[in-house]
Short mmCIF file of C-alpha atoms and ligand atoms in Angstrom, two decimals:
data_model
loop_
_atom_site.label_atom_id
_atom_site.label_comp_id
_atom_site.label_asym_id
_atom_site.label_seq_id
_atom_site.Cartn_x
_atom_site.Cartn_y
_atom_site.Cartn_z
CA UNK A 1 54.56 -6.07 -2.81
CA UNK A 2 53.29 -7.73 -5.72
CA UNK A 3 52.01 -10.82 -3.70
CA UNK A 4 50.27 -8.18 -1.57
CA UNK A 5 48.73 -6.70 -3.94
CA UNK A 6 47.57 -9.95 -5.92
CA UNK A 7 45.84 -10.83 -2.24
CA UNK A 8 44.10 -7.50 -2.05
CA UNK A 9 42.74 -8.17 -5.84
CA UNK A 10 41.21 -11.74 -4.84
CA UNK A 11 39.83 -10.01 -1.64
CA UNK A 12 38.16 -7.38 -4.08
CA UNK A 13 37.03 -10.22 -6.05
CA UNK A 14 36.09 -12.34 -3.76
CA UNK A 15 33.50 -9.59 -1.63
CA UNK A 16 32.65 -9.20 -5.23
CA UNK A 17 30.85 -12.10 -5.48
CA UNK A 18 28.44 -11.27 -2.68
CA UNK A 19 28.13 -8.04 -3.88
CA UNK A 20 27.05 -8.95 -7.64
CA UNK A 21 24.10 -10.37 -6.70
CA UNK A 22 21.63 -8.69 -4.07
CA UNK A 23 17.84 -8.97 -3.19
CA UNK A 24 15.58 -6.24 -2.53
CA UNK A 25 12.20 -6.57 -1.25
CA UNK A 26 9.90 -3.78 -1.73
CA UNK A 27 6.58 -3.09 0.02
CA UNK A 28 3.70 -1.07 -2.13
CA UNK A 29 0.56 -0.15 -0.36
CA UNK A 30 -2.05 2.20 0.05
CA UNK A 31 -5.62 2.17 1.03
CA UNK A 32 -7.91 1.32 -1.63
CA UNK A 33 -8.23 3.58 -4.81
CA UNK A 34 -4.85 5.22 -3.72
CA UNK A 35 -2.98 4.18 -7.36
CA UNK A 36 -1.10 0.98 -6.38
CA UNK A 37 -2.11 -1.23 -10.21
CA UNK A 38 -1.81 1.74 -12.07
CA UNK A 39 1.97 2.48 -10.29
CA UNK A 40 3.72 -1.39 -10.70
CA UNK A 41 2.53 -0.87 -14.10
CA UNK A 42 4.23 1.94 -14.96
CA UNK A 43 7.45 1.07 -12.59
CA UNK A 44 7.77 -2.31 -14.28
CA UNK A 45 7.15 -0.30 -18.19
CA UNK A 46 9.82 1.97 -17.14
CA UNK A 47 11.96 -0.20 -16.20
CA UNK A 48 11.46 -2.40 -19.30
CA UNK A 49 12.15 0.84 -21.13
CA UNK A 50 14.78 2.11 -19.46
CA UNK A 51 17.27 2.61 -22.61
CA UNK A 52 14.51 5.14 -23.63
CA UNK A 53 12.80 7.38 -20.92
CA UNK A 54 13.92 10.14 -18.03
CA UNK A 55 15.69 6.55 -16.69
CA UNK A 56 18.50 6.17 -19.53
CA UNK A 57 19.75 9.76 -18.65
CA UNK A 58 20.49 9.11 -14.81
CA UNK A 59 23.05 6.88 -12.69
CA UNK A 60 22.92 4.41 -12.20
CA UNK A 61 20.61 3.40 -14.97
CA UNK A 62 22.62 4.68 -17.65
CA UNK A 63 24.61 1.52 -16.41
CA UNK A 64 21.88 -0.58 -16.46
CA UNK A 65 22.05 -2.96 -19.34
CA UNK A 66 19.15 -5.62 -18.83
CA UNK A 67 16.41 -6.12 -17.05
CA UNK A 68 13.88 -8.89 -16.96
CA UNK A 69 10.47 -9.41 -15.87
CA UNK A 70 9.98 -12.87 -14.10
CA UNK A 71 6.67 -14.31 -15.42
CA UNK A 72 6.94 -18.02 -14.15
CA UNK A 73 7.93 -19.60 -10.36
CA UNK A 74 6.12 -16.11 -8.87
CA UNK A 75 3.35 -17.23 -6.43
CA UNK A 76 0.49 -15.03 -6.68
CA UNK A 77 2.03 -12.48 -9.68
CA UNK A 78 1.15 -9.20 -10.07
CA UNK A 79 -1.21 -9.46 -13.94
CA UNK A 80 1.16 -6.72 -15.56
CA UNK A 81 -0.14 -8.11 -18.76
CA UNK A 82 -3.64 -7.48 -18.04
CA UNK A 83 -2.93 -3.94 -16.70
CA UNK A 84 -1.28 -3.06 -20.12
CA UNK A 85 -4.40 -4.79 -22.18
CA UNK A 86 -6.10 -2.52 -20.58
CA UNK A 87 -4.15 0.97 -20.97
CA UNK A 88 -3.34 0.28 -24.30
CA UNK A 89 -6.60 -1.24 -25.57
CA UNK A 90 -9.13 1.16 -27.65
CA UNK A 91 -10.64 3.72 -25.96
CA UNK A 92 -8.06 3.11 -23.11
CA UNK A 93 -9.39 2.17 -19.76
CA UNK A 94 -7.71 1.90 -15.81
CA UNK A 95 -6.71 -1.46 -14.78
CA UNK A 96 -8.43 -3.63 -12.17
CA UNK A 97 -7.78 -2.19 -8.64
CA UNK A 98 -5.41 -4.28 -5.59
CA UNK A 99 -7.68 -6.32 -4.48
CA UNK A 100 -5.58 -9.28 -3.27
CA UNK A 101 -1.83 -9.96 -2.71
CA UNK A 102 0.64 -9.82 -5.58
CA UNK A 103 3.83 -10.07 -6.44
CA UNK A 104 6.22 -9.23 -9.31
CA UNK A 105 10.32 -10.31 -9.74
CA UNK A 106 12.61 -7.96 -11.23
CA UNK A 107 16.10 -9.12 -12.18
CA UNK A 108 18.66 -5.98 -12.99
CA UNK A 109 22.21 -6.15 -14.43
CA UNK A 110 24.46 -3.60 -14.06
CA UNK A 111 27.76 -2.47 -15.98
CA UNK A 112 30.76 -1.76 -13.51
CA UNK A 113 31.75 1.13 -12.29
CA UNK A 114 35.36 2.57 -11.86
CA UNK A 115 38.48 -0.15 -12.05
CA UNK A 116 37.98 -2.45 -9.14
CA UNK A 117 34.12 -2.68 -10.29
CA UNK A 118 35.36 -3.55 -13.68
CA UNK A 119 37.44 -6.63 -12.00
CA UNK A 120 34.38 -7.80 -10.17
CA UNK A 121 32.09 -7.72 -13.28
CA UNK A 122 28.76 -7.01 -13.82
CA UNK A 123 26.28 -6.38 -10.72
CA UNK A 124 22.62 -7.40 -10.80
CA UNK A 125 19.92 -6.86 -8.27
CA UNK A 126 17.31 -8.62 -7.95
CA UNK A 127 13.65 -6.82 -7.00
CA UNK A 128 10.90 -8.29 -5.03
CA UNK A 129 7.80 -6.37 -5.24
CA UNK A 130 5.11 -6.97 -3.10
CA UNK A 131 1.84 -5.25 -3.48
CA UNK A 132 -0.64 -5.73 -0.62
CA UNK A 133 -3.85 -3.35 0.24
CA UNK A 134 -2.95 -1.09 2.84
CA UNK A 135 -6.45 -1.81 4.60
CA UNK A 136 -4.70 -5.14 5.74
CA UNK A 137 -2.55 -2.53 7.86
CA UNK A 138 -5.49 -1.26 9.35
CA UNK A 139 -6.02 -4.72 11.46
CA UNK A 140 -3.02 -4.10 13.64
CA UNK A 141 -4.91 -2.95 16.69
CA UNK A 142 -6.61 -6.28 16.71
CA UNK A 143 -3.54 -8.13 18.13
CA UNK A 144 -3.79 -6.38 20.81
CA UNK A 145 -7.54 -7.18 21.74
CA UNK A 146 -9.15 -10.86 22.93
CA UNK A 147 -12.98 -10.71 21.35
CA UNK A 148 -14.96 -9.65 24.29
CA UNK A 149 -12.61 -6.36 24.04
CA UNK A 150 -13.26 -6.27 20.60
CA UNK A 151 -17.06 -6.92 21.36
CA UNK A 152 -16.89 -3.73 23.67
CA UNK A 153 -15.07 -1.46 21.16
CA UNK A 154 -17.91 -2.61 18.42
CA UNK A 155 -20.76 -1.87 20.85
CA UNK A 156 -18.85 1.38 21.56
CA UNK A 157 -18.43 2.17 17.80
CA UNK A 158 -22.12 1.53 16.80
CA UNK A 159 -23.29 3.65 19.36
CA UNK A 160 -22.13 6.56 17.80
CA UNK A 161 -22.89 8.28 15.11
CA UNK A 162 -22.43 7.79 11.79
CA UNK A 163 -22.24 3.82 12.43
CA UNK A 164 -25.09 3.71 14.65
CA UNK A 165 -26.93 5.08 11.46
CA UNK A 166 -25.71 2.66 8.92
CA UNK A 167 -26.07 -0.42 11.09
CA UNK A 168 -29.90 -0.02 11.64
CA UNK A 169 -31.40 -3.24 12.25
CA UNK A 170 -28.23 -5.57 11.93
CA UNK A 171 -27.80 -3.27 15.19
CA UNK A 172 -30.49 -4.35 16.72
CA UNK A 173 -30.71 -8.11 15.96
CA UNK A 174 -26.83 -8.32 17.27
CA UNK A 175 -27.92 -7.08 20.45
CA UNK A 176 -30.52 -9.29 20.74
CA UNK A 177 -28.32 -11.99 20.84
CA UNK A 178 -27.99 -13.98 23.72
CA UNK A 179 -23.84 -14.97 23.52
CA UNK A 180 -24.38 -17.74 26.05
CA UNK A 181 -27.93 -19.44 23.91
CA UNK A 182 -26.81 -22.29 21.02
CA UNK A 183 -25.34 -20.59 17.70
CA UNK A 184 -27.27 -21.40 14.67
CA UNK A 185 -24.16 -21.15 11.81
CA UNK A 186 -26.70 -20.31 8.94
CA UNK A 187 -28.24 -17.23 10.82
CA UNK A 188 -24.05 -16.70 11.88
CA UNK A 189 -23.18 -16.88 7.98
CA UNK A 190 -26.34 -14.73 7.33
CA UNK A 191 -24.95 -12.13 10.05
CA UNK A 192 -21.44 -11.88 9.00
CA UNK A 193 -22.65 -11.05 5.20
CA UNK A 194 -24.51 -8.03 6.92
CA UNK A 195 -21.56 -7.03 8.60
CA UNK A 196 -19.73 -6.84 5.48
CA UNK A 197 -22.58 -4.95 3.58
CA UNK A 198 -22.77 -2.80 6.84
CA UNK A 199 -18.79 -2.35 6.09
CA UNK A 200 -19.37 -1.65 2.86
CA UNK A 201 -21.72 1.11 3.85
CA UNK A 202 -19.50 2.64 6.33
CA UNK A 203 -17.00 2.63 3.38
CA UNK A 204 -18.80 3.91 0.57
CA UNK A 205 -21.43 6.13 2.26
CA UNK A 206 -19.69 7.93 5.03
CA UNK A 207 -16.16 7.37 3.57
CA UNK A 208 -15.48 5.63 6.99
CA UNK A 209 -11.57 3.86 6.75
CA UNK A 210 -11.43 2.27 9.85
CA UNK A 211 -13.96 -0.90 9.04
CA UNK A 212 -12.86 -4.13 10.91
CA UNK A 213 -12.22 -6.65 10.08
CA UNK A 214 -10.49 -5.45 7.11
CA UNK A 215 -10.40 -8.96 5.55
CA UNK A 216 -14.48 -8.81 5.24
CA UNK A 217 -14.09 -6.07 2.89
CA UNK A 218 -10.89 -7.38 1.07
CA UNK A 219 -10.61 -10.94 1.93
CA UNK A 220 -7.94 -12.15 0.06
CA UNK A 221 -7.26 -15.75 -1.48
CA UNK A 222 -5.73 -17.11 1.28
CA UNK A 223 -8.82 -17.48 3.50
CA UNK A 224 -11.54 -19.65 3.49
CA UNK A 225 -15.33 -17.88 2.95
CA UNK A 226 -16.24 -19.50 6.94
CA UNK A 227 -13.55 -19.02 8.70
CA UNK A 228 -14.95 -15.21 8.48
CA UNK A 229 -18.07 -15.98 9.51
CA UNK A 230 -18.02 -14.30 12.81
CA UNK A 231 -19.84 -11.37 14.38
CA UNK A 232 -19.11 -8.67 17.46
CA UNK A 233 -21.72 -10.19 19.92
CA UNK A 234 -23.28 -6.43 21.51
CA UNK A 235 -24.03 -7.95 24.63
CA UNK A 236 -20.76 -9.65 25.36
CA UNK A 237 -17.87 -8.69 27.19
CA UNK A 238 -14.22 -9.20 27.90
CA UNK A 239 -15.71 -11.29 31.10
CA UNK A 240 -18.09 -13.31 29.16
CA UNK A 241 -17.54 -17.10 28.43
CA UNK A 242 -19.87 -19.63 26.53
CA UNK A 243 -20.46 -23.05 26.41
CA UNK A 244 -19.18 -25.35 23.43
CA UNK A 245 -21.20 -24.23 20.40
CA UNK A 246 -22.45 -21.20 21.60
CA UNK A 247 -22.87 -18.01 19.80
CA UNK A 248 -19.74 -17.04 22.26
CA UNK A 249 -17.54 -20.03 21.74
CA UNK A 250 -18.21 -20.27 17.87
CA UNK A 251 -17.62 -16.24 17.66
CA UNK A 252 -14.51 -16.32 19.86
CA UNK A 253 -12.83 -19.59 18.46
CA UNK A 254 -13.31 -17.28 14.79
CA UNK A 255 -11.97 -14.46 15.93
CA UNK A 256 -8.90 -15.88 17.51
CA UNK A 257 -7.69 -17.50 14.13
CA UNK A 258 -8.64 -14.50 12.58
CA UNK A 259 -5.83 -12.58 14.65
CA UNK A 260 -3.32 -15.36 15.15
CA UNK A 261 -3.48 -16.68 11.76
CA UNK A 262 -4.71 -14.38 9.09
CA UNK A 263 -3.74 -10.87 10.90
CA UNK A 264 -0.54 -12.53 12.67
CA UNK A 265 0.03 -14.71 9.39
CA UNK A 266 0.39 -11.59 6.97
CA UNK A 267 2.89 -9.68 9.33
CA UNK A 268 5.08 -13.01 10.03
CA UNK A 269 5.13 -14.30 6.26
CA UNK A 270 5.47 -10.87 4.52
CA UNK A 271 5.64 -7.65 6.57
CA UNK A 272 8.67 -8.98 8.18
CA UNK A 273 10.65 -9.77 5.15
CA UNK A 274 10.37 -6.47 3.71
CA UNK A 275 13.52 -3.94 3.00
CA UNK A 276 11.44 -1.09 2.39
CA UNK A 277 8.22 0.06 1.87
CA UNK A 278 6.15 2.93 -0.85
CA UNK A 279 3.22 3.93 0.46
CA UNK A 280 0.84 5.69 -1.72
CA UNK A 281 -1.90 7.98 -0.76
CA UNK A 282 -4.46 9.53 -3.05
CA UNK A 283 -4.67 12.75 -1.49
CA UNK A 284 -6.40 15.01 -3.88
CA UNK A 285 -9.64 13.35 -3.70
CA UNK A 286 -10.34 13.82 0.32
CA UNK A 287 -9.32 17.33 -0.40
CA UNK A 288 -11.76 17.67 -2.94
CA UNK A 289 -14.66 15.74 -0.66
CA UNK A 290 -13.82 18.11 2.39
CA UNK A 291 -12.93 18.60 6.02
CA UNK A 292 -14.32 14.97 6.91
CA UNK A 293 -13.03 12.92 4.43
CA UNK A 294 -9.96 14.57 5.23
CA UNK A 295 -10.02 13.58 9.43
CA UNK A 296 -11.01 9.90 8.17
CA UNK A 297 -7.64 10.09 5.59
CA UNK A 298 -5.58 11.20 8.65
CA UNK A 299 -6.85 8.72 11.37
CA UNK A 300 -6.56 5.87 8.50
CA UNK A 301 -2.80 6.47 7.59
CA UNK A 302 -2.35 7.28 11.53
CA UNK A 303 -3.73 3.57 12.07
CA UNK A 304 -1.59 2.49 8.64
CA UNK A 305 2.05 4.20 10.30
CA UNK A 306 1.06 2.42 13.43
CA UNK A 307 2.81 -0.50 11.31
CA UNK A 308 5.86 1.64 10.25
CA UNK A 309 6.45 3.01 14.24
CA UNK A 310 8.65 0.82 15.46
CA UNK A 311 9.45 3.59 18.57
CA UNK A 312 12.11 2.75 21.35
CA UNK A 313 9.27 0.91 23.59
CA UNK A 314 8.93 -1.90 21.30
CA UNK A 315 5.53 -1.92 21.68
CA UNK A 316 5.18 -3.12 17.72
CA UNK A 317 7.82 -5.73 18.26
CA UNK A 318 6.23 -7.11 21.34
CA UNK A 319 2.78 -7.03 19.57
CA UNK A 320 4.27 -8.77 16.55
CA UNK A 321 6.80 -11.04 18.38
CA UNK A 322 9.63 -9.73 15.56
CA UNK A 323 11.24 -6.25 14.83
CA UNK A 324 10.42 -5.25 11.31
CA UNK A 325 13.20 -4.66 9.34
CA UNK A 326 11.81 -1.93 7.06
CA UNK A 327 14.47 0.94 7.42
CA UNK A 328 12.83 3.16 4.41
CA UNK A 329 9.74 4.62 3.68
CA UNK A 330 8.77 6.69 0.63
CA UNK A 331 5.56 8.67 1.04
CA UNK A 332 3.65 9.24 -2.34
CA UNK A 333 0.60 11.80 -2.69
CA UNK A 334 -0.70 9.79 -6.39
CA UNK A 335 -2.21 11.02 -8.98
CA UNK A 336 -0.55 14.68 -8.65
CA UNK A 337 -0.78 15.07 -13.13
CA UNK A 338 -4.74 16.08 -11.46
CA UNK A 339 -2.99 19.46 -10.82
CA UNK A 340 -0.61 21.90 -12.31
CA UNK A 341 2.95 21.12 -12.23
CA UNK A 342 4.37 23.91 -9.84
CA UNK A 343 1.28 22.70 -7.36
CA UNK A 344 2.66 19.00 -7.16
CA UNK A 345 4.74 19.61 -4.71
CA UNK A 346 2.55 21.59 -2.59
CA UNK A 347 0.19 18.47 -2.81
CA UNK A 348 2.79 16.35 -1.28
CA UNK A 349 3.20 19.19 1.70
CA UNK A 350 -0.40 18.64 2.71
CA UNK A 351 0.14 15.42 2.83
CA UNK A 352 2.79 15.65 5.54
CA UNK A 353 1.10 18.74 7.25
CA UNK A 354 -1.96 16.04 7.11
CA UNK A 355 0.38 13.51 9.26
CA UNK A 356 3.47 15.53 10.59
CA UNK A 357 2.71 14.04 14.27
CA UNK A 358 2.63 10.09 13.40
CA UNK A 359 5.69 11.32 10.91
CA UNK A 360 7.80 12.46 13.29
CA UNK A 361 7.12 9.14 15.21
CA UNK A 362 8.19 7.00 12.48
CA UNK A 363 11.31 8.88 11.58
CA UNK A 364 12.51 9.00 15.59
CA UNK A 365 11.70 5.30 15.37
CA UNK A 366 14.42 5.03 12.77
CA UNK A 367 13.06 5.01 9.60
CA UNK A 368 13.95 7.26 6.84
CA UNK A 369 10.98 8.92 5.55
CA UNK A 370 11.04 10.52 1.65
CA UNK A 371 8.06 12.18 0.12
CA UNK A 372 7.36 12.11 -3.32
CA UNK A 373 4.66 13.70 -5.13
CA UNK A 374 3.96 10.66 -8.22
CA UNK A 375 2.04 10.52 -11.44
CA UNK A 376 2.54 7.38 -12.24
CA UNK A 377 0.65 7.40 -15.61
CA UNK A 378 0.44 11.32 -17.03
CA UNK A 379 -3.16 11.63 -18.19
CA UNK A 380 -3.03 15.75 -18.62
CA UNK A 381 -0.79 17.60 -20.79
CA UNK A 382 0.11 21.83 -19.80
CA UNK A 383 -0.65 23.95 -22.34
CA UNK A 384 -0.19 27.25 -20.85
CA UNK A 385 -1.81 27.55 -17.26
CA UNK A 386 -4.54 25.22 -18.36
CA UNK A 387 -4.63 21.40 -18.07
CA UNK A 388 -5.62 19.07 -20.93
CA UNK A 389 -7.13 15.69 -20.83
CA UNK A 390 -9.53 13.59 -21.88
CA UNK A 391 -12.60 12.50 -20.06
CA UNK A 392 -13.30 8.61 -18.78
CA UNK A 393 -16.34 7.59 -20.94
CA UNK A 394 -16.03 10.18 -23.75
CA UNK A 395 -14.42 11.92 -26.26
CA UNK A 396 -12.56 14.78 -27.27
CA UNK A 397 -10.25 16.64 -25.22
CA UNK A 398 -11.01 19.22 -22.11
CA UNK A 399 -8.99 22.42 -21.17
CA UNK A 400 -9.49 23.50 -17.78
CA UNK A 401 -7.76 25.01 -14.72
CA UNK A 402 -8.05 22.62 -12.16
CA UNK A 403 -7.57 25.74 -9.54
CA UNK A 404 -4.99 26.21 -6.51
CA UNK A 405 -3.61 24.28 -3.92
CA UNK A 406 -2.32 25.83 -0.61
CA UNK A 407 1.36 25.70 0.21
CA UNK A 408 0.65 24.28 3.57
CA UNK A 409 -2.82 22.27 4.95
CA UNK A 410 -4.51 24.64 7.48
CA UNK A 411 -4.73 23.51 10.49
CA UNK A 412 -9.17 23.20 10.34
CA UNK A 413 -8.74 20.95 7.56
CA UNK A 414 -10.64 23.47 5.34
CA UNK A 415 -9.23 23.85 1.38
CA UNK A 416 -10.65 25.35 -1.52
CA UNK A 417 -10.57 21.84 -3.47
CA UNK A 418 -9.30 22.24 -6.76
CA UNK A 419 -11.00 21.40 -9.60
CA UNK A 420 -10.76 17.02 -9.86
CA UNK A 421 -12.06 15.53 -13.22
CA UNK A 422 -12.41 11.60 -13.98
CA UNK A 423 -9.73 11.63 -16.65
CA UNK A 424 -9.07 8.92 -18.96
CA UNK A 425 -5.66 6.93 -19.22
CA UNK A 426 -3.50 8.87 -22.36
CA UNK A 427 -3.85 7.38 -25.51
CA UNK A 428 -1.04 5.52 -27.62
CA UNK A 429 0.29 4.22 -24.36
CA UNK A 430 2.31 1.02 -25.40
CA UNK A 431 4.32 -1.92 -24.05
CA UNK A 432 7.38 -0.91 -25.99
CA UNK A 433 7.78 3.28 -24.95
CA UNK A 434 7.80 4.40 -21.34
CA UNK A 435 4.35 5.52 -20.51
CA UNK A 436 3.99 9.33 -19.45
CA UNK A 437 5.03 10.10 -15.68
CA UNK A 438 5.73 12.57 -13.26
CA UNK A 439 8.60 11.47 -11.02
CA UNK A 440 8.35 7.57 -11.38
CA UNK A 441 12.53 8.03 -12.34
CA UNK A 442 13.17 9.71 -8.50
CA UNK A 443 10.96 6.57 -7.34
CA UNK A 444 12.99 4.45 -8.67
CA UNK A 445 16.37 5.88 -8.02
CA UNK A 446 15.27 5.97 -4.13
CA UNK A 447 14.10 2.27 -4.43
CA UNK A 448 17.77 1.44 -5.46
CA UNK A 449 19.91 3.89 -2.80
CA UNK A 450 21.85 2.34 -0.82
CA UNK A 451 22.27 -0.69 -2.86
CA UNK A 452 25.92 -1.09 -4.07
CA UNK A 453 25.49 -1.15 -7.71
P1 GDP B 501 -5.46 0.67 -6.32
O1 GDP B 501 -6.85 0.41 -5.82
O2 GDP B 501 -4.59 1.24 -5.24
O3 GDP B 501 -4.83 -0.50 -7.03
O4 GDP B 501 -5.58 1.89 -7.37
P2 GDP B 501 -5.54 1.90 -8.96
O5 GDP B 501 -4.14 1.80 -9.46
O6 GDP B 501 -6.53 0.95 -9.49
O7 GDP B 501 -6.01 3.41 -9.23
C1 GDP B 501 -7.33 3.84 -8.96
C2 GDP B 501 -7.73 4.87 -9.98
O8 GDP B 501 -6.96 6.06 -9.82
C3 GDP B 501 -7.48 4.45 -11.43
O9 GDP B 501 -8.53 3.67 -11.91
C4 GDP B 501 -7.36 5.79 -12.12
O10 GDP B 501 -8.64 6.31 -12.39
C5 GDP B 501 -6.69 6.67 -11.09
N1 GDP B 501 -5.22 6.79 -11.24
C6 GDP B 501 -4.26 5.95 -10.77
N2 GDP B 501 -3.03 6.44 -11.06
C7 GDP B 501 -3.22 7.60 -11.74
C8 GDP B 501 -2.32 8.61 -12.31
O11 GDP B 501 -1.08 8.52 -12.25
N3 GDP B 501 -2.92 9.68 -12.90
C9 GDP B 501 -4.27 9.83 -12.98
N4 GDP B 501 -4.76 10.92 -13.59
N5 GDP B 501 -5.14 8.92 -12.48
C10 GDP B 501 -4.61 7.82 -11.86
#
């Protein structure tokens, strides 16, 4: 009996070793604007405070007895230090937006739990966090096109309206190309920076989401300026063909290492290793802008959950060549301290009403879907039924009602926006005190189920 038992102890022990230390790799994206900075700050603060906040009061971080912050050996980190300079400096200000990958390294030590946890000591966990922008996402339909398809779909897209608008003469001048005549590479360079403005334009003036190839807009540090110097060709087709140096061949040959490599390249060296994956979407400010902004917010994330979808045909596996592993997904409506506390919620409902179809893929695809409605940096305080803040670019303080949000998204897309004001970060925020939130301690409790701590 007692040799028995003295077995079943070094069995114990011995899965304890695996069990001590475990990796976690966490996706965070969102389009542009959504809140991704502004949330790794405050998830890495809290977590550096986490003897003092909402954190120290719930399992299993009132176990949690270090936690360190890897500076050094991180490729590409995220600049946490340059995000606080900036919330903490005087007057406060926002840190600089996602504009390129990033990454941060979290190492967490546990205390045991319960008698056998106490014989296998302490746990730790060790957090990956990759932060990417979700417009990267939005690229996936290009593995499944060879250019001239793409050169059809481009034509197609600029012949309609609002593109056709904003193209104007870069328009014109691509469809007087000839793809089979000699390519001159300084009118090509010329070209592709008008495709980026016209990208641009799409973006900023029509709130357009959809604006390929993503990289032009967001290129990233990992690709050289001419390997995007490449055009749709208006005349050209799936049948075309060029000879060597052509405006065809040149085009074509740019376009394929843009998919294999840079579009391919992100999903094989990144996607793939991901656990699971926060996706935030700023929510409040297409439903403040109106019925279209809100129809280009849904057909983006449609085109973003296209990554997430792994279905039962394995038509994302066969596109990718791999079966993501992400099993978890937690969808974020940002920025939700905009509105009232009992309307958070209801914030986060529109969301989903906003996306219930593509939703219901993901989940039947096998992924566990959980929404949460974030602040992850309180900049309003409730006094009553009003809201006050502070205003970005002034002073003083403002009290106002920012007005009601429905319990469910109607199904024309049409809301009474409530009232959205460019708010200031808080003051006093500080390295050393967890910075206001709403609901960054559920985040991170969901980022950490299922882990065996
Ligand atoms: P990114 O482009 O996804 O990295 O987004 P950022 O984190 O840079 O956020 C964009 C802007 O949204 C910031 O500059 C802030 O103005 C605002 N913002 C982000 N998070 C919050 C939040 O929790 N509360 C409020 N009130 N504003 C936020």
């Amino acid at each position: 009996m007692a040799n028995k038992s003295a077995n079943w102890f070094k069995q114990a022990g011995q899965a304890g070793n695996s069990l001590r230390r475990q990796r976690l790799r966490v996706g965070v994206t969102g389009l542009s604007g959504a809140g991704k900075t502004t949330f790794i700050t405050s998830l890495i603060n809290q977590l550096e405070n986490h003897q003092k906040g909402l954190l120290a009061q719930r399992a299993p971080f009132d176990r949690l007895v270090s936690m360190r912050w890897r500076r050094d050996e991180v490729k590409q980190p995220f600049p946490y230090l340059d995000s606080l300079a900036a919330l903490s400096a005087e007057p406060a200000s926002w840190p600089e937006s996602t504009a390129d990958l990033s990454r941060v390294l979290l190492d967490l030590r546990f205390k045991p739990q319960g008698l056998l946890g106490k014989m296998q000591g302490t746990r730790e966990i060790s957090i990956e966090i990759l932060d990417y922008p979700g417009e990267w996402l939005l690229d996936l339909p290009l593995l499944n096109l060879n250019y001239g398809q793409w050169c059809e779909q481009m034509a197609q897209w600029l012949s309609q309206s609002p593109r056709a608008e904003l193209a104007a003469s870069l328009r014109e001048r691509l469809q007087a190309l000839d793809p089979e005549a000699a390519a001159d590479e300084a009118e090509l360079a010329d070209l592709a920076g008008q495709w980026s403005a016209f990208l641009q334009r799409c973006r900023s003036e029509a709130g357009l989401s959809r604006n390929q190839p993503a990289r032009f807009l967001q290129p990233g540090s990992d690709v050289a300026a001419q390997m995007l110097h490449f055009v749709p060709l208006l005349r050209a087709n799936q049948h075309s063909q060029g000879s060597t140096s052509s405006w065809w061949s040149v085009c074509e040959a740019r376009f394929n290492y843009y998919r294999d490599f840079i579009v391919r390249g992100f999903y094989d060296e990144h996607f793939r290793h991901l656990d699971q994956q926060v996706l935030l979407v700023d929510m409040l400010t297409p439903m403040d802008a109106g019925q279209a902004a809100l129809t280009d917010l849904k057909g983006a994330m449609e085109a973003v959950l296209e990554s997430f979808h792994y279905g039962q045909n394995g038509f994302l596996a066969r596109l990718l060549r791999f079966r993501p592993r992400i099993r978890r997904l937690a969808l974020c409506a940002t920025k939700v301290d905009k509105v009232g506390p009992l309307q958070q919620r209801a914030v986060q409902q529109c969301l989903e009403d906003l996306m219930v179809d593509r939703l219901a893929d993901v989940r039947h695809g096998g992924v566990e879907i959980k929404g949460i409605p974030l602040s992850a940096i309180r900049a309003t305080r409730q006094e009553g039924d009003a809201l006050v803040a502070g205003l970005q670019g002034k002073t003083g303080w403002v009290r106002y009602q920012p007005g009601d949000i429905p319990a469910h998204l109607p199904q024309s897309l049409q809301v009474n926006s409530p009232q959205l004001l460019a708010l200031r970060p808080p003051p006093g925020l500080h390295r050393n005190e967890p910075f206001p939130h709403y609901r960054m301690d559920d985040l991170v409790a969901w980022m950490l189920k299922g882990t065996r701590l």
